Coordinates of C-alpha atoms in Angstrom, one line a residue:
X1 CA -52.6 11.8 14.3
X2 CA -49.3 13.6 14.6
X3 CA -49.6 15.0 11.1
X4 CA -52.6 16.4 11.1
X5 CA -55.1 13.4 11.0
X6 CA -58.5 13.4 13.1
X7 CA -57.5 13.0 17.2
X8 CA -54.4 12.2 19.2
X9 CA -52.4 9.2 19.3
X10 CA -53.8 7.9 22.0
X11 CA -57.4 8.8 20.7
X12 CA -56.7 6.7 17.3
X13 CA -55.8 3.8 19.7
X14 CA -58.4 4.2 21.9
X15 CA -60.9 3.4 18.7
X16 CA -58.3 0.8 16.9
X17 CA -58.3 -1.1 20.0
X18 CA -61.7 -1.8 19.7
X19 CA -62.5 -1.9 15.9
X20 CA -59.3 -4.1 14.9
X21 CA -57.0 -6.5 16.2
X22 CA -53.8 -4.8 15.2
X23 CA -53.3 -1.2 14.1
X24 CA -49.7 0.5 12.6
X25 CA -49.3 4.4 13.9
X26 CA -47.5 5.6 10.1
X27 CA -47.7 9.6 10.2
X28 CA -45.9 11.4 7.8
X29 CA -42.2 11.1 8.9
X30 CA -41.6 15.0 7.6
X31 CA -43.5 16.2 10.1
X32 CA -42.7 14.0 13.1
X33 CA -40.4 15.6 15.8
X34 CA -38.2 13.3 17.7
X35 CA -40.0 14.1 21.0
X36 CA -43.4 13.0 18.9
X37 CA -41.8 9.7 17.4
X38 CA -40.7 8.7 21.1
X39 CA -44.2 9.7 22.7
X40 CA -45.7 7.2 19.8
X41 CA -43.5 4.3 20.6
X42 CA -44.5 4.6 24.1
X43 CA -48.2 5.1 23.3
X44 CA -48.2 2.3 21.0
X45 CA -46.3 -0.1 23.7
X46 CA -48.9 0.9 26.0
X47 CA -52.0 -0.1 24.2
X48 CA -50.6 -3.5 23.0
X49 CA -52.1 -6.3 25.2
X50 CA -50.8 -9.7 23.5
X51 CA -53.9 -12.1 22.7
X52 CA -56.2 -8.9 22.6
X53 CA -54.8 -6.1 20.7
X54 CA -51.2 -5.1 19.1
X55 CA -50.3 -1.6 18.0
X56 CA -46.9 -0.7 16.2
X57 CA -45.2 2.7 15.7
X58 CA -44.0 3.6 11.8
X59 CA -43.8 6.1 9.8
X60 CA -44.4 7.1 5.9
X61 CA -41.7 8.7 4.0
X62 CA -43.7 10.7 1.4
X63 CA -42.2 12.6 -1.5
X64 CA -44.3 14.5 -4.4
X65 CA -42.4 13.0 -6.9
X66 CA -41.1 9.2 -6.1
X67 CA -43.9 8.2 -4.1
X68 CA -44.6 7.0 -0.3
X69 CA -43.5 4.0 1.3
X70 CA -44.2 3.2 4.9
X71 CA -41.2 1.5 7.4
X72 CA -41.9 -0.5 10.5
X73 CA -40.1 -2.0 13.0
X74 CA -37.6 0.4 13.2
X75 CA -35.5 2.4 16.3
X76 CA -35.0 5.5 14.0
X77 CA -36.7 7.1 11.5
X78 CA -35.8 9.1 8.1
X79 CA -37.7 11.7 5.9
X80 CA -37.8 12.9 2.4
X81 CA -35.4 16.2 3.8
X82 CA -32.9 14.1 5.1
X83 CA -33.1 11.2 1.9
X84 CA -34.8 13.6 -0.7
X85 CA -34.6 11.2 -3.2
X86 CA -35.2 7.4 -3.5
X87 CA -31.6 6.0 -4.0
X88 CA -30.8 7.9 -0.8
X89 CA -33.8 6.5 1.1
X90 CA -33.2 2.8 -0.5
X91 CA -29.1 3.1 1.3
X92 CA -30.9 4.3 4.9
X93 CA -33.2 1.0 4.7
X94 CA -30.3 -1.3 4.0
X95 CA -28.6 -0.6 7.1
X96 CA -31.6 -0.9 9.1
X97 CA -31.8 -4.5 9.5
X98 CA -35.2 -5.5 11.0
X99 CA -37.0 -2.6 9.1
X100 CA -39.9 -3.8 6.7
X101 CA -41.3 -1.7 4.2
X102 CA -44.2 -1.4 1.7
X103 CA -45.0 0.7 -1.3
X104 CA -48.3 2.9 -1.1
X105 CA -50.6 3.5 -3.6
X106 CA -48.4 2.8 -6.5
X107 CA -48.6 5.2 -9.4
X108 CA -50.2 8.4 -8.1
X109 CA -46.9 10.0 -8.0
X110 CA -44.9 10.6 -11.7
X111 CA -41.9 8.6 -10.7
X112 CA -43.3 6.8 -8.5
X113 CA -40.5 4.5 -6.9
X114 CA -38.6 4.8 -9.9
X115 CA -41.5 2.6 -12.0
X116 CA -41.3 -0.1 -9.7
X117 CA -37.4 -1.1 -10.9
X118 CA -35.7 -3.4 -8.6
X119 CA -33.4 -2.5 -6.2
X120 CA -31.5 -5.3 -4.9
X121 CA -29.8 -3.6 -1.9
X122 CA -33.8 -2.4 -0.7
X123 CA -35.1 -5.9 -1.6
X124 CA -34.5 -7.7 1.5
X125 CA -36.6 -4.8 3.6
X126 CA -39.7 -4.8 1.4
X127 CA -42.4 -7.2 2.4
X128 CA -45.5 -5.4 0.9
X129 CA -47.0 -3.3 -1.6
X130 CA -51.0 -1.6 -1.1
X131 CA -53.4 -3.1 -4.0
X132 CA -55.9 -1.0 -1.9
X133 CA -56.0 2.4 0.1
X134 CA -58.6 4.2 1.5
X135 CA -61.9 3.8 0.0
X136 CA -60.0 2.3 -3.5
X137 CA -60.3 -1.3 -3.4
X138 CA -59.0 -4.6 -5.0
X139 CA -62.4 -4.5 -7.2
X140 CA -62.6 -0.5 -7.9
X141 CA -59.0 0.7 -7.2
X142 CA -56.3 1.6 -9.7
X143 CA -53.8 -0.1 -7.7
X144 CA -54.2 -3.6 -8.3
X145 CA -52.8 -3.7 -11.8
X146 CA -49.5 -2.2 -10.3
X147 CA -49.1 -5.9 -8.4
X148 CA -48.0 -8.3 -11.5
X149 CA -45.6 -5.7 -12.8
X150 CA -44.0 -5.3 -9.4
X151 CA -43.7 -9.2 -9.2
X152 CA -42.4 -9.3 -12.9
X153 CA -39.7 -6.4 -12.0
X154 CA -38.4 -9.1 -9.3
X155 CA -39.6 -7.6 -5.9
X156 CA -41.1 -10.1 -3.6
X157 CA -44.0 -8.6 -1.6
X158 CA -47.6 -9.4 -0.5
X159 CA -50.5 -7.5 -1.5
X160 CA -52.1 -5.1 1.4
X161 CA -55.4 -2.7 1.7
X162 CA -54.7 -0.1 4.4
X163 CA -57.1 2.0 6.1
X164 CA -54.9 5.1 6.0
X165 CA -58.2 7.3 6.2
X166 CA -56.9 9.9 8.6
X167 CA -60.0 9.3 10.6
X168 CA -61.7 7.5 13.5
X169 CA -63.2 5.4 10.8
X170 CA -63.0 2.7 9.3
X171 CA -63.9 1.6 5.9
X172 CA -63.8 -2.0 4.4
X173 CA -60.9 -3.0 3.3
X174 CA -58.3 -5.1 5.4
X175 CA -54.5 -6.7 5.1
X176 CA -54.7 -9.8 6.7
X177 CA -51.9 -11.6 8.0
X178 CA -51.6 -15.4 8.6
X179 CA -50.1 -15.6 12.3
X180 CA -49.3 -18.0 15.1
X181 CA -51.2 -16.2 17.6
X182 CA -52.0 -11.8 18.6
X183 CA -48.6 -10.5 19.3
X184 CA -46.3 -8.2 18.2
X185 CA -44.0 -11.0 17.8
X186 CA -46.0 -13.0 15.3
X187 CA -47.2 -10.1 13.2
X188 CA -43.9 -9.0 12.4
X189 CA -42.7 -12.9 11.4
X190 CA -46.0 -12.8 9.4
X191 CA -44.5 -9.7 7.9
X192 CA -41.5 -10.7 7.1
X193 CA -42.8 -14.4 5.7
X194 CA -45.2 -12.5 3.4
X195 CA -48.1 -14.3 5.0
X196 CA -50.6 -11.9 4.3
X197 CA -53.6 -11.0 1.7
X198 CA -55.5 -7.7 0.5
X199 CA -59.5 -8.0 1.3
X200 CA -62.3 -5.3 0.3
X201 CA -64.1 -8.0 2.9
X202 CA -63.5 -7.3 6.3
X203 CA -65.1 -11.1 7.0
X204 CA -63.3 -12.7 3.9
X205 CA -61.1 -15.7 5.6
X206 CA -58.4 -17.6 2.9
X207 CA -56.0 -20.2 3.2
X208 CA -54.0 -20.4 0.5
X209 CA -50.9 -22.9 0.4
X210 CA -48.4 -24.9 -1.9
X211 CA -48.6 -28.5 0.3
X212 CA -46.8 -27.2 3.7
X213 CA -46.1 -23.8 2.1
X214 CA -48.0 -21.0 3.1
X215 CA -48.9 -18.0 0.7
X216 CA -45.5 -15.8 0.6
X217 CA -43.2 -18.7 0.7
X218 CA -40.4 -19.4 -1.9
X219 CA -40.7 -22.5 -3.6
X220 CA -39.1 -24.3 -6.8
X221 CA -40.6 -26.4 -9.1
X222 CA -38.9 -29.5 -10.3
X223 CA -39.0 -30.0 -13.9
X224 CA -42.8 -30.9 -14.9
X225 CA -43.6 -31.3 -11.3
X226 CA -47.3 -31.0 -10.6
X227 CA -47.8 -28.6 -8.0
X228 CA -51.0 -28.7 -5.7
X229 CA -52.4 -25.7 -4.2
X230 CA -55.1 -25.8 -1.3
X231 CA -57.3 -22.6 -1.3
X232 CA -60.1 -22.3 1.6

């Protein structure tokens, strides 16, 4: 779209509206002008129809050394020219109170996310990490192996599998959100709560709960208490 992908934002959103329940536009921020950022916001607002289709605006902070990170739900954006290292980006993210961030295709760059080292300042903003990207899914791709590692490091993130296809053609991978309804507010709430799973199958539906707590919840185990999971 803006950063060299197929179609204009309006063409991409027209295609996405007939293909998905929700769609997020996340161009490389190094190639976005302020005018394009504003126009993208107007486009996603214009295509959003609660109950039918939701469009969101975001951006991808991209470096060949520290990796790529998508950011959603901000009025401003930054790029790897202004925040040229991961520590500066984390500081920028920390002062965006409603920002939601996702680690993209881990392991592709040599120092990606400082080898997943935990950062307390930015931790509250991060909700997801890709275990699938483009044609690399959970079953065939290299990213799933990083998911246990990032949890062990202390990050609380859900797994996602995203299109990232730069074209108007869908692959089978999906990021699925458990939301009260199809609205921007409900989707953002699901992202914050990490009620998300990553699927290689566009038709797979999963319920995974611990008692009344959905996937993504923080729970404490009391002593030797037995835990009963519901998986459907």
